[in-house]
Coordinates of C-alpha atoms and ligand atoms in Angstrom, one line a residue:
M6 CA 0.0 0.0 0.0
K7 CA 1.2 3.3 -0.9
V8 CA 0.4 6.8 0.6
A9 CA 0.7 9.5 -1.9
K10 CA 0.8 13.2 -1.3
F11 CA 0.3 15.8 -3.9
G12 CA 1.7 19.4 -3.4
G13 CA 0.1 22.8 -4.4
T14 CA 1.3 22.9 -7.9
S15 CA -0.1 19.3 -8.6
L16 CA -3.5 20.7 -7.6
A17 CA -3.3 24.2 -9.2
D18 CA -5.9 23.8 -11.9
A19 CA -8.3 21.1 -13.6
G20 CA -5.5 19.8 -15.8
Q21 CA -3.2 19.0 -12.9
I22 CA -6.1 17.3 -11.0
L23 CA -6.8 15.1 -14.0
K24 CA -3.0 14.3 -14.2
I25 CA -3.0 13.1 -10.6
C26 CA -6.2 11.1 -11.2
A27 CA -4.3 9.3 -14.0
I28 CA -1.4 8.7 -11.6
V29 CA -3.6 7.1 -8.9
K30 CA -5.4 5.0 -11.6
A31 CA -2.0 3.9 -12.8
D32 CA -1.2 2.0 -9.5
P33 CA -3.9 0.3 -7.5
D34 CA -1.5 0.5 -4.5
R35 CA -2.0 4.3 -4.3
R36 CA -4.8 4.0 -1.8
I37 CA -4.3 7.1 0.4
I38 CA -4.0 10.3 -1.2
V39 CA -3.1 13.4 0.8
V40 CA -3.8 16.8 -0.9
S41 CA -2.5 20.4 -0.5
A42 CA -4.6 23.4 -1.3
P43 CA -4.3 24.6 -5.0
G44 CA -1.0 26.2 -5.4
K45 CA 0.5 28.6 -7.9
R46 CA -0.3 28.1 -11.6
N47 CA 2.5 30.4 -12.8
P48 CA 5.2 32.3 -10.8
A49 CA 3.0 35.3 -10.6
D50 CA -0.1 33.6 -9.2
T51 CA -1.1 33.3 -5.5
K52 CA -1.5 30.1 -3.5
V53 CA -5.0 29.4 -2.1
T54 CA -3.6 29.3 1.4
D55 CA -2.4 32.8 1.0
L56 CA -5.6 33.9 -0.4
L57 CA -7.4 32.6 2.6
I58 CA -5.0 34.2 5.0
A59 CA -5.8 37.5 3.3
C60 CA -9.6 36.7 3.9
A61 CA -8.9 36.2 7.6
E62 CA -6.5 39.3 7.8
A63 CA -9.1 41.4 6.1
M64 CA -11.8 40.3 8.5
L65 CA -9.6 40.8 11.5
A66 CA -8.7 44.3 10.3
H67 CA -11.9 45.6 9.0
G68 CA -14.6 43.1 9.8
A69 CA -15.3 42.5 6.2
A70 CA -13.6 40.3 3.5
E71 CA -16.1 40.2 0.5
Q72 CA -13.6 40.9 -2.0
E73 CA -10.9 38.6 -0.8
L74 CA -13.6 35.8 -0.4
G75 CA -14.7 36.4 -4.1
V76 CA -11.1 35.6 -5.1
V77 CA -11.0 32.3 -3.4
V78 CA -14.5 31.3 -4.7
Q79 CA -13.6 32.1 -8.1
R80 CA -10.4 30.1 -7.9
F81 CA -12.2 26.9 -6.8
A82 CA -15.1 27.7 -9.2
E83 CA -12.8 27.6 -12.2
I84 CA -11.4 24.2 -11.2
Q85 CA -15.0 22.8 -10.6
K86 CA -16.3 24.2 -14.0
E87 CA -13.3 22.8 -15.9
I88 CA -13.6 19.4 -14.5
G89 CA -17.3 19.4 -15.1
L90 CA -18.5 19.1 -11.5
P91 CA -21.9 20.4 -10.4
A92 CA -22.2 24.1 -9.3
S93 CA -23.4 22.8 -5.8
V94 CA -19.6 22.0 -5.1
T95 CA -18.7 25.7 -5.3
R96 CA -21.9 26.7 -3.4
E97 CA -21.1 24.6 -0.6
L98 CA -17.5 25.9 -0.4
E99 CA -18.8 29.4 -0.4
D100 CA -21.3 28.6 2.5
D101 CA -18.4 27.0 4.4
L102 CA -16.1 29.9 3.9
R103 CA -18.7 32.4 5.0
Q104 CA -19.4 30.3 8.3
R105 CA -15.6 30.2 8.9
L106 CA -15.3 34.0 8.4
A107 CA -18.2 34.6 10.8
G108 CA -16.6 32.4 13.4
G109 CA -15.0 33.9 16.7
R110 CA -12.1 36.1 16.2
A111 CA -11.0 36.6 19.8
H112 CA -8.1 34.2 19.4
H113 CA -6.2 35.2 16.0
G114 CA -4.4 32.1 15.8
K115 CA -7.4 29.8 16.1
Y116 CA -9.3 32.0 13.6
L117 CA -6.4 32.2 11.0
D118 CA -6.2 28.3 11.2
S119 CA -9.8 27.7 10.6
L120 CA -9.6 29.7 7.4
K121 CA -6.1 28.2 6.3
A122 CA -7.4 24.7 6.8
A123 CA -10.4 25.3 4.4
G124 CA -7.9 25.3 1.4
E125 CA -7.0 21.7 1.9
D126 CA -10.3 20.6 3.0
H127 CA -12.3 21.8 -0.1
C128 CA -9.5 20.8 -2.4
A129 CA -9.8 17.2 -1.0
K130 CA -13.6 17.2 -1.4
L131 CA -13.1 18.5 -4.9
V132 CA -10.6 16.0 -5.8
A133 CA -12.7 13.2 -4.4
A134 CA -15.7 14.3 -6.6
A135 CA -13.3 14.7 -9.7
F136 CA -11.9 11.1 -9.2
R137 CA -15.4 9.6 -8.8
Q138 CA -16.3 11.3 -12.1
Q139 CA -13.3 9.7 -13.7
G140 CA -14.4 6.3 -12.3
L141 CA -12.5 5.8 -9.2
D142 CA -14.1 4.8 -6.0
A143 CA -12.7 7.7 -4.1
H144 CA -13.9 9.2 -0.8
Y145 CA -13.0 12.2 1.2
V146 CA -12.2 11.6 4.8
S147 CA -12.1 14.3 7.4
P148 CA -8.8 14.5 9.4
C149 CA -11.0 15.4 12.5
D150 CA -13.2 12.3 12.0
A151 CA -10.3 10.1 11.2
G152 CA -8.6 11.0 14.5
L153 CA -5.7 13.3 13.4
L154 CA -5.2 14.9 16.9
L155 CA -2.9 18.0 17.2
S156 CA -1.4 20.1 19.9
S157 CA -3.2 23.5 20.4
E158 CA -0.1 25.3 19.0
F159 CA -2.3 27.1 16.3
G160 CA -0.2 27.5 13.1
N161 CA 2.6 25.4 14.3
A162 CA 0.8 22.4 15.8
R163 CA 2.2 19.0 16.5
V164 CA 0.7 15.6 16.2
L165 CA -0.4 14.0 19.3
P166 CA 0.9 10.2 19.7
E167 CA -2.5 8.7 20.1
S168 CA -3.3 9.8 16.5
Y169 CA -1.3 6.9 15.0
A170 CA -3.5 4.2 16.4
R171 CA -6.6 5.8 15.1
L172 CA -5.3 6.5 11.8
A173 CA -4.3 3.0 11.3
A174 CA -7.9 2.3 10.5
L175 CA -7.6 4.0 7.3
R176 CA -5.7 1.1 5.8
H177 CA -8.9 -0.9 5.8
R178 CA -11.1 1.6 4.0
P179 CA -12.3 0.6 0.8
G180 CA -11.5 2.4 -2.5
V181 CA -9.2 5.4 -2.7
T182 CA -9.2 7.7 0.5
I183 CA -8.8 11.5 -0.3
F184 CA -7.3 13.1 2.9
P185 CA -6.8 16.9 3.2
G186 CA -3.2 17.7 4.4
F187 CA -2.0 20.5 6.7
F188 CA -4.5 20.4 9.5
G189 CA -6.2 18.2 12.0
C190 CA -8.2 18.9 15.4
T191 CA -7.1 19.7 18.9
A192 CA -8.6 17.6 21.7
A193 CA -11.2 20.3 22.2
G194 CA -12.4 19.7 18.5
E195 CA -10.9 23.0 17.1
V196 CA -9.0 23.2 13.8
A197 CA -5.3 23.7 14.0
T198 CA -2.7 23.7 11.3
F199 CA 0.9 22.5 11.0
P200 CA 3.6 25.1 10.0
R201 CA 3.4 26.2 6.4
G202 CA 4.1 23.4 3.9
G203 CA 2.7 21.1 6.4
S204 CA 0.6 18.7 4.1
D205 CA 4.0 16.7 3.8
I206 CA 3.8 16.2 7.5
T207 CA 0.2 14.8 7.2
G208 CA 1.3 12.5 4.4
A209 CA 4.2 11.3 6.5
I210 CA 2.0 10.7 9.5
L211 CA -0.6 8.8 7.5
A212 CA 2.3 6.6 5.9
A213 CA 3.6 5.7 9.4
A214 CA 0.2 5.0 10.7
V215 CA -1.0 2.7 8.0
K216 CA 2.6 1.1 7.6
A217 CA 2.7 2.0 4.1
D218 CA 5.2 0.3 1.9
V219 CA 6.3 3.7 0.5
Y220 CA 5.5 7.3 1.0
E221 CA 5.3 9.0 -2.4
N222 CA 5.6 12.9 -2.4
F223 CA 4.6 14.2 -5.7
T224 CA 5.8 17.7 -6.6
D225 CA 6.9 19.7 -9.5
V226 CA 10.5 18.7 -9.8
D227 CA 11.9 15.3 -11.1
S228 CA 14.0 14.6 -8.1
V229 CA 16.2 16.1 -5.4
Y230 CA 19.4 17.7 -7.0
A231 CA 22.8 17.8 -5.6
C232 CA 22.8 21.7 -5.4
D233 CA 20.2 24.1 -5.8
P234 CA 19.7 24.3 -9.7
R235 CA 19.1 28.0 -9.5
I236 CA 22.8 28.3 -8.5
V237 CA 24.2 25.3 -10.3
P238 CA 22.0 24.6 -13.3
E239 CA 24.0 21.5 -14.3
A240 CA 23.6 19.8 -10.8
P241 CA 22.9 16.2 -11.2
A242 CA 19.8 14.5 -9.8
I243 CA 20.1 12.3 -6.7
T244 CA 18.5 9.0 -7.1
L245 CA 19.0 7.7 -3.6
L246 CA 19.5 9.2 -0.3
T247 CA 19.4 8.2 3.2
Y248 CA 17.0 9.7 6.0
R249 CA 20.0 11.3 7.6
E250 CA 21.2 12.9 4.3
M251 CA 17.9 14.2 3.5
R252 CA 17.4 15.6 7.0
E253 CA 20.8 17.6 6.8
L254 CA 20.1 18.7 3.4
A255 CA 16.6 19.8 4.3
Y256 CA 18.0 21.7 7.3
A257 CA 20.2 23.8 5.1
G258 CA 17.9 24.9 2.5
F259 CA 16.7 21.9 0.4
S260 CA 13.1 22.7 0.2
V261 CA 11.7 19.8 -1.7
F262 CA 10.5 18.1 1.4
H263 CA 9.5 19.5 4.8
D264 CA 12.2 18.7 7.2
E265 CA 9.8 18.0 10.1
A266 CA 8.0 15.6 7.9
I267 CA 10.5 13.1 7.7
V268 CA 10.3 12.2 11.6
P269 CA 7.1 9.9 11.4
V270 CA 8.4 7.8 8.3
V271 CA 11.8 7.5 9.9
Q272 CA 10.5 6.2 13.0
A273 CA 8.3 3.8 11.1
H274 CA 10.9 2.8 8.5
V275 CA 8.8 3.8 5.4
P276 CA 11.0 4.8 2.4
I277 CA 10.1 8.2 0.9
C278 CA 10.0 8.7 -2.9
I279 CA 10.0 12.0 -4.3
K280 CA 8.3 12.2 -7.8
N281 CA 7.2 14.8 -10.3
T282 CA 3.3 14.9 -11.0
N283 CA 4.3 16.4 -14.6
R284 CA 6.7 13.4 -15.3
P285 CA 5.5 10.4 -13.2
A286 CA 7.7 8.0 -15.2
A287 CA 10.7 9.7 -14.2
P288 CA 12.4 7.6 -11.2
G289 CA 12.5 10.3 -8.7
T290 CA 14.5 10.3 -5.5
L291 CA 14.3 7.5 -3.2
I292 CA 15.0 8.2 0.5
S293 CA 15.5 5.1 2.7
P294 CA 17.1 4.1 6.0
E295 CA 20.4 2.9 4.3
R296 CA 22.1 3.1 0.8
P297 CA 25.5 1.8 -0.5
Y298 CA 27.9 4.5 -0.7
A299 CA 31.6 5.0 -1.7
A300 CA 34.2 6.5 0.8
G301 CA 34.6 10.1 0.3
A302 CA 31.4 10.6 -1.8
V303 CA 29.5 13.8 -1.3
V304 CA 25.9 13.6 -2.2
G305 CA 24.7 17.2 -2.0
V306 CA 25.6 20.7 -1.2
A307 CA 22.8 22.8 0.7
S308 CA 22.8 26.3 1.7
A309 CA 20.5 28.7 3.5
D310 CA 20.5 32.4 4.3
G311 CA 18.9 34.0 7.4
F312 CA 21.2 33.2 10.5
S313 CA 22.6 35.6 13.2
T314 CA 25.4 35.0 15.6
I315 CA 25.9 35.9 19.2
F316 CA 29.5 36.2 19.9
V317 CA 30.6 36.2 23.6
S318 CA 34.2 36.3 25.0
K319 CA 35.6 36.2 28.4
Y320 CA 39.0 35.5 29.5
L321 CA 39.1 32.1 31.3
M322 CA 35.7 31.1 30.2
N323 CA 36.8 27.6 30.0
R324 CA 37.1 27.4 33.7
E325 CA 33.9 29.1 34.6
V326 CA 31.6 26.4 35.5
G327 CA 28.2 26.7 34.3
F328 CA 28.9 29.5 31.8
G329 CA 27.5 27.7 28.9
R330 CA 24.5 26.5 30.6
R331 CA 23.7 30.1 31.9
L332 CA 24.2 31.6 28.3
L333 CA 21.7 28.9 26.9
Q334 CA 19.3 29.4 29.8
I335 CA 18.9 33.1 28.8
L336 CA 17.9 32.1 25.3
E337 CA 15.6 29.3 26.7
E338 CA 13.9 32.0 28.9
E339 CA 13.5 34.3 25.9
H340 CA 11.8 31.4 24.0
L341 CA 14.7 31.4 21.4
P342 CA 15.8 28.0 20.0
Y343 CA 19.5 28.0 19.1
E344 CA 21.0 26.2 16.1
H345 CA 24.7 25.8 16.8
V346 CA 27.1 26.7 19.5
P347 CA 30.8 26.7 18.1
S348 CA 33.1 27.7 20.8
G349 CA 36.7 28.4 21.5
I350 CA 38.7 28.7 24.8
D351 CA 37.8 32.0 25.9
S352 CA 34.7 32.6 23.6
T353 CA 31.6 31.0 22.4
S354 CA 29.1 31.8 19.6
V355 CA 25.4 30.9 19.4
I356 CA 23.9 30.8 15.9
L357 CA 20.2 31.5 15.8
R358 CA 17.7 32.1 13.1
R359 CA 17.5 35.7 12.2
K360 CA 13.7 35.7 11.9
L361 CA 13.2 34.6 15.4
F362 CA 15.9 36.8 16.7
T363 CA 14.1 40.1 16.6
P364 CA 15.8 43.3 17.4
V365 CA 13.7 43.6 20.7
K366 CA 14.8 40.0 21.7
A367 CA 18.4 40.8 20.7
A368 CA 18.6 43.8 22.9
R369 CA 17.0 41.8 25.8
V370 CA 19.4 39.0 25.3
V371 CA 22.5 41.3 25.1
A372 CA 21.5 43.2 28.3
R373 CA 20.9 40.1 30.2
I374 CA 24.2 38.4 29.0
R375 CA 25.9 41.5 30.0
S376 CA 24.6 41.6 33.5
E377 CA 24.2 38.0 34.2
L378 CA 27.5 36.7 32.7
T379 CA 29.7 39.7 32.8
P380 CA 31.6 39.0 29.5
D381 CA 34.4 41.0 28.3
D382 CA 32.8 41.4 24.9
I383 CA 29.5 40.7 23.2
E384 CA 28.5 41.1 19.6
I385 CA 25.6 40.4 17.5
E386 CA 26.2 39.7 13.7
H387 CA 23.4 39.2 11.2
G388 CA 23.5 38.1 7.6
L389 CA 25.2 34.6 8.1
A390 CA 24.6 31.8 5.5
L391 CA 25.1 28.2 6.3
L392 CA 26.5 25.8 3.8
M393 CA 26.6 22.1 4.3
I394 CA 28.2 19.2 2.4
V395 CA 26.6 16.0 3.0
G396 CA 27.1 12.3 2.2
E397 CA 27.2 9.0 4.1
G398 CA 30.4 8.4 2.4
M399 CA 31.8 11.2 4.4
R400 CA 32.3 9.0 7.4
Y401 CA 35.9 8.4 8.4
T402 CA 37.2 10.0 5.3
V403 CA 40.3 12.1 5.7
G404 CA 40.9 15.2 3.9
L405 CA 37.3 16.3 3.1
A406 CA 37.4 19.3 5.1
A407 CA 40.8 20.4 3.7
K408 CA 39.3 19.9 0.1
A409 CA 36.2 22.1 1.0
T410 CA 38.2 24.8 2.8
R411 CA 40.6 25.0 -0.2
A412 CA 37.8 25.3 -2.6
L413 CA 36.2 28.1 -0.5
A414 CA 39.7 29.9 -0.3
D415 CA 40.3 29.7 -3.9
A416 CA 36.8 31.3 -4.6
G417 CA 37.9 34.1 -2.3
V418 CA 35.1 33.0 0.3
N419 CA 36.0 33.8 3.9
I420 CA 34.7 31.2 6.4
E421 CA 33.2 32.6 9.5
M422 CA 32.5 29.3 11.1
L423 CA 33.3 25.7 10.5
N424 CA 31.6 22.8 12.3
Q425 CA 32.4 19.2 11.9
G426 CA 31.7 17.9 15.3
A427 CA 28.6 16.1 16.0
S428 CA 27.5 14.8 12.6
E429 CA 29.7 12.1 11.0
I430 CA 27.9 12.7 7.5
S431 CA 28.2 16.6 7.1
I432 CA 30.4 19.5 7.4
M433 CA 28.9 22.8 8.0
F434 CA 30.4 26.2 7.0
G435 CA 29.2 29.7 8.0
V436 CA 29.8 32.3 5.4
K437 CA 28.5 35.9 4.7
E438 CA 25.1 35.8 2.8
A439 CA 26.7 37.7 -0.1
D440 CA 29.3 34.7 -0.3
R441 CA 26.7 32.0 -0.4
K442 CA 26.3 31.4 -4.0
P443 CA 29.9 31.7 -4.9
A444 CA 30.6 29.3 -2.0
V445 CA 28.1 26.8 -3.3
R446 CA 29.6 26.9 -6.7
A447 CA 33.0 26.4 -5.3
L448 CA 32.0 23.4 -3.3
Y449 CA 30.1 21.8 -6.2
R450 CA 33.1 22.2 -8.5
A451 CA 35.3 20.6 -5.8
F452 CA 33.1 17.7 -5.1
F453 CA 31.1 16.9 -8.3
S454 CA 32.8 18.3 -11.4
P455 CA 34.8 15.6 -13.3
E456 CA 38.0 17.5 -13.4
D457 CA 38.1 17.9 -9.6
Q458 CA 36.9 14.4 -8.8
G459 CA 40.4 13.2 -9.1
A460 CA 42.0 15.9 -6.9
E461 CA 43.8 14.5 -3.9
L462 CA 41.6 14.1 -1.0
A463 CA 44.3 14.0 1.7
D464 CA 47.1 16.4 1.5
G465 CA 48.3 15.9 4.9
L466 CA 45.7 18.2 6.6
Q467 CA 43.3 16.4 8.9
D468 CA 39.6 17.2 9.0
A469 CA 38.9 20.2 11.4
G470 CA 37.4 17.8 14.1
G471 CA 35.1 19.7 16.6
A472 CA 33.5 22.9 16.2
V473 CA 35.7 25.9 15.8
R474 CA 34.7 29.4 15.0
T475 CA 37.6 30.7 12.8
K476 CA 37.2 34.3 13.2
R477 CA 35.4 37.0 15.0
P478 CA 32.8 38.8 13.3
E479 CA 33.6 42.1 11.5
S480 CA 32.1 44.5 8.8
S481 CA 29.1 46.5 8.8
A482 CA 26.9 43.6 9.6
V483 CA 28.4 43.6 13.0
E484 CA 26.7 45.5 15.9
S485 CA 28.6 45.9 19.1
A486 CA 26.5 45.4 22.1
A487 CA 27.1 49.1 22.8
G488 CA 25.7 50.1 19.5
T489 CA 22.3 49.7 17.9
L490 CA 20.7 46.3 17.4
E491 CA 18.8 47.4 14.4
E492 CA 18.9 45.2 11.4
R493 CA 21.5 46.4 8.9
A494 CA 22.5 43.3 7.1
Ligands
LIG510 N1 -1.3 24.9 1.8 C1 -0.3 24.9 2.8 C2 0.7 25.8 2.6 O1 0.7 26.6 1.5 C3 0.2 23.5 3.2 C4 0.9 22.9 2.2 O2 0.8 23.2 1.0 O3 1.5 21.8 2.4 O4 1.6 26.1 3.3

């Protein structure tokens, strides 16, 4: 049995919905279909989820959203008409959206989630009707009725463990089940959504719950590529990846698959296959627990902008018991998750996501570190990009860090941070955001282009080992604690 999830571009219009119908018909094992809301039909288009957010926001701001509602209804009506479904499908959608818009607005998160969820919910109903019209025995199933229970963190909900036993029953439903992605219900029966892109998470939860043979994730690319093809157009497709590799690549910017989504399928050992709705015959990328690999082989180079660093130095920090704990406790108390903590003898840096590290939070954190830890120096730097080279074959291989740092040096890229401590299958570099693309190209050339493949791996330099911040922040992107903490990067 297969669970297949289709992303927004696969549902963007009637033509796409008929394509997915053909894909489902082609394989009787595709018995549970998870759908996103209709996505963009072209780069200038707007996703239905964003249209629904606009409805909710208009209502919250001015108590009316007629125009915004009209756009959503129109979008669905076009699909309904093109497929040749009865007009009652659109009328039901409009009635339901009006009810959701008229719901209680006291809790903004709850209100927003009730509207956001409508995109997937109505898309699933429409897809079920379209599939039936095409001769499939297809049925819409509501996540709340099926028992997909979520925490009440609206907009950022997590699945509750008891969901799995309830959802397992989906395995025995006759015909093809059409299940809306992205949302479930809290114990109090309120609609809650996963983070954006969360239909991947729904698909993974169902695949784990029904113990699917494979979780197919249909999108609009043939496969995962070794580098972002917008940076390296000739980057080769990756046909086989391990869960660990995918997790590391997704962390640093590979956006094909939602990184949280991998958790349920990893725990249940269900392989994931990424496929293209527009070219279903292409092999795609299979992500499984293990794969054969050659020593030294790098499978992908990932990169992501949007990180900030807190740099703290204090003479004899290494002897001060509890310094690290107290530093991280300040972040915990300010509700700031941290990403990495590369440290030296008398200094330590904490890397965080820039979008969470707002100027107000930054000012508070700096003031608290100053008064509670009395450092010699504290600086905040924005505009850091993280790059990762990833591959199972990197385990125990001497010289990979040397090869990468040489490539970055040759490209004139300054390494701000290097971390090869905890993970055996990746090395992470921090560079200025402006250097990210040249850095990716340099690493790609070093590890993938034929003329560099033969380059000596080991040249006497050992891997960096451990996490080392190689230099202190400088440049205009650095704000001293005494200065302003406004965003300048
Ligand atoms: N429709 C939702 C979004 O745009 C969820 C998804 O597509 O996975 O984020």
